[in-house]
Short mmCIF file of C-alpha atoms in Angstrom, two decimals:
data_model
loop_
_atom_site.label_atom_id
_atom_site.label_comp_id
_atom_site.label_asym_id
_atom_site.label_seq_id
_atom_site.Cartn_x
_atom_site.Cartn_y
_atom_site.Cartn_z
CA GLN A 1 12.32 3.25 -13.48
CA VAL A 2 9.57 1.32 -11.72
CA GLN A 3 6.03 0.84 -12.97
CA LEU A 4 3.38 -0.17 -10.48
CA VAL A 5 -0.04 -1.74 -11.02
CA GLU A 6 -2.46 -2.26 -8.15
CA SER A 7 -5.24 -4.82 -8.06
CA GLY A 8 -7.66 -6.39 -5.62
CA GLY A 9 -9.95 -3.47 -4.88
CA GLY A 10 -13.71 -3.79 -4.68
CA LEU A 11 -16.69 -3.73 -2.37
CA VAL A 12 -16.47 -5.30 1.07
CA GLN A 13 -18.81 -5.24 4.05
CA ALA A 14 -17.71 -3.66 7.29
CA GLY A 15 -15.73 -6.13 9.35
CA GLY A 16 -14.60 -8.02 6.26
CA SER A 17 -11.15 -8.54 4.80
CA LEU A 18 -9.51 -7.72 1.53
CA ARG A 19 -6.00 -8.08 0.14
CA LEU A 20 -4.55 -5.62 -2.30
CA SER A 21 -1.63 -6.46 -4.56
CA CYS A 22 0.82 -4.24 -6.35
CA ALA A 23 2.90 -5.70 -9.16
CA ALA A 24 6.09 -3.88 -10.06
CA SER A 25 8.15 -3.94 -13.20
CA GLY A 26 11.88 -3.47 -13.20
CA ARG A 27 14.81 -5.46 -11.94
CA THR A 28 15.51 -3.16 -8.99
CA PHE A 29 12.24 -3.74 -7.12
CA ASN A 30 14.09 -5.37 -4.25
CA THR A 31 16.04 -2.18 -3.57
CA TYR A 32 12.99 0.02 -2.99
CA THR A 33 11.00 0.83 0.08
CA MET A 34 7.37 0.18 -0.83
CA GLY A 35 4.41 2.04 0.57
CA TRP A 36 0.64 2.04 0.48
CA PHE A 37 -1.31 5.28 0.55
CA ARG A 38 -5.00 6.03 0.38
CA GLN A 39 -7.22 8.92 -0.60
CA ALA A 40 -10.76 9.07 0.70
CA PRO A 41 -13.42 11.08 -1.14
CA GLY A 42 -12.89 14.78 -0.54
CA LYS A 43 -9.69 14.26 1.43
CA GLU A 44 -5.98 14.45 0.78
CA ARG A 45 -3.93 11.36 0.12
CA GLU A 46 -2.50 9.90 3.31
CA PHE A 47 0.15 7.37 4.26
CA ALA A 48 -1.07 3.92 5.32
CA ALA A 49 1.89 1.54 5.50
CA ALA A 50 5.47 1.00 4.34
CA ILE A 51 7.90 -1.90 4.17
CA SER A 52 11.67 -1.88 3.78
CA TRP A 53 13.47 -3.42 0.83
CA ASN A 54 14.14 -6.70 2.66
CA ALA A 55 10.83 -6.74 4.58
CA GLY A 56 12.76 -6.40 7.80
CA THR A 57 10.97 -3.23 8.87
CA THR A 58 7.37 -2.12 8.56
CA SER A 59 5.60 1.08 9.49
CA TYR A 60 1.90 1.87 9.83
CA ALA A 61 -0.32 4.86 10.26
CA VAL A 62 -2.12 4.91 13.60
CA THR A 63 -5.45 4.62 11.81
CA VAL A 64 -4.61 1.21 10.32
CA LYS A 65 -2.14 -0.30 12.77
CA GLY A 66 -3.37 -3.64 14.07
CA ARG A 67 -5.82 -4.08 11.18
CA PHE A 68 -3.63 -3.81 8.08
CA THR A 69 -0.50 -5.82 7.27
CA ILE A 70 1.97 -4.92 4.55
CA SER A 71 4.20 -7.60 3.07
CA ARG A 72 6.29 -8.18 -0.04
CA ASP A 73 7.58 -10.98 -2.20
CA ASN A 74 10.72 -9.81 -3.96
CA ALA A 75 10.84 -12.95 -6.09
CA LYS A 76 7.46 -11.95 -7.54
CA ASN A 77 8.08 -8.20 -7.57
CA THR A 78 4.89 -7.75 -5.60
CA VAL A 79 3.83 -5.93 -2.46
CA TYR A 80 0.60 -6.70 -0.61
CA LEU A 81 -1.72 -4.98 1.80
CA GLN A 82 -3.90 -7.29 3.87
CA MET A 83 -6.78 -5.33 5.32
CA ASN A 84 -8.83 -6.87 8.10
CA ASN A 85 -11.80 -5.59 10.05
CA ARG A 86 -12.56 -3.04 7.37
CA GLN A 87 -14.54 0.02 8.44
CA PRO A 88 -16.55 2.47 6.31
CA GLU A 89 -13.87 5.12 6.89
CA ASP A 90 -11.44 2.85 5.04
CA THR A 91 -13.30 3.61 1.82
CA ALA A 92 -10.72 5.18 -0.48
CA VAL A 93 -8.59 4.78 -3.55
CA TYR A 94 -5.50 2.88 -2.52
CA TYR A 95 -2.16 3.56 -4.18
CA CYS A 96 1.15 1.75 -3.95
CA ALA A 97 4.38 3.64 -4.30
CA ALA A 98 8.11 3.02 -4.46
CA SER A 99 10.94 4.99 -2.89
CA PRO A 100 14.71 4.65 -3.00
CA MET A 101 14.81 6.10 0.53
CA LEU A 102 14.96 3.94 3.64
CA MET A 103 11.56 3.65 5.32
CA THR A 104 10.15 6.99 4.33
CA ARG A 105 6.53 8.09 4.66
CA ASP A 106 6.66 10.87 2.11
CA ALA A 107 9.58 10.61 -0.36
CA TYR A 108 8.10 8.36 -3.03
CA ASN A 109 9.12 8.65 -6.67
CA TYR A 110 6.89 6.13 -8.38
CA TRP A 111 3.14 5.64 -8.07
CA GLY A 112 0.52 3.24 -9.33
CA GLN A 113 -2.80 4.29 -10.78
CA GLY A 114 -4.76 3.24 -7.70
CA THR A 115 -7.44 0.71 -6.90
CA ARG A 116 -10.78 1.66 -5.35
CA VAL A 117 -11.99 0.05 -2.16
CA THR A 118 -15.48 0.62 -0.84
CA VAL A 119 -16.59 -0.57 2.59
CA SER A 120 -20.32 -0.80 3.15
CA SER A 121 -21.80 -0.54 6.64
#
């Protein structure tokens, strides 16, 4: 069982940066693939980024590649999402998730409650 708590959301101007954090409970955090997803107002939740259990592999959606960076610190049971050059279309609730699968974009078992990010133009 893994419990996830996101933090770091807020209001940022277009072009600015923001870092989200996701703290996980449980001693098996370092065996999970971790992912970040987002859900914009009126839209379905979509994949943003994922990182393998040992941080050796990362994967990004085309819409965020080159602007977002996912990382993890297994000693702190935390995964991060650094978001640079934010655009208004990045406004969404951001969720972190955990999966026992290797580098999946859709097979996630555990989810956080989400943190809201608003980008003003």
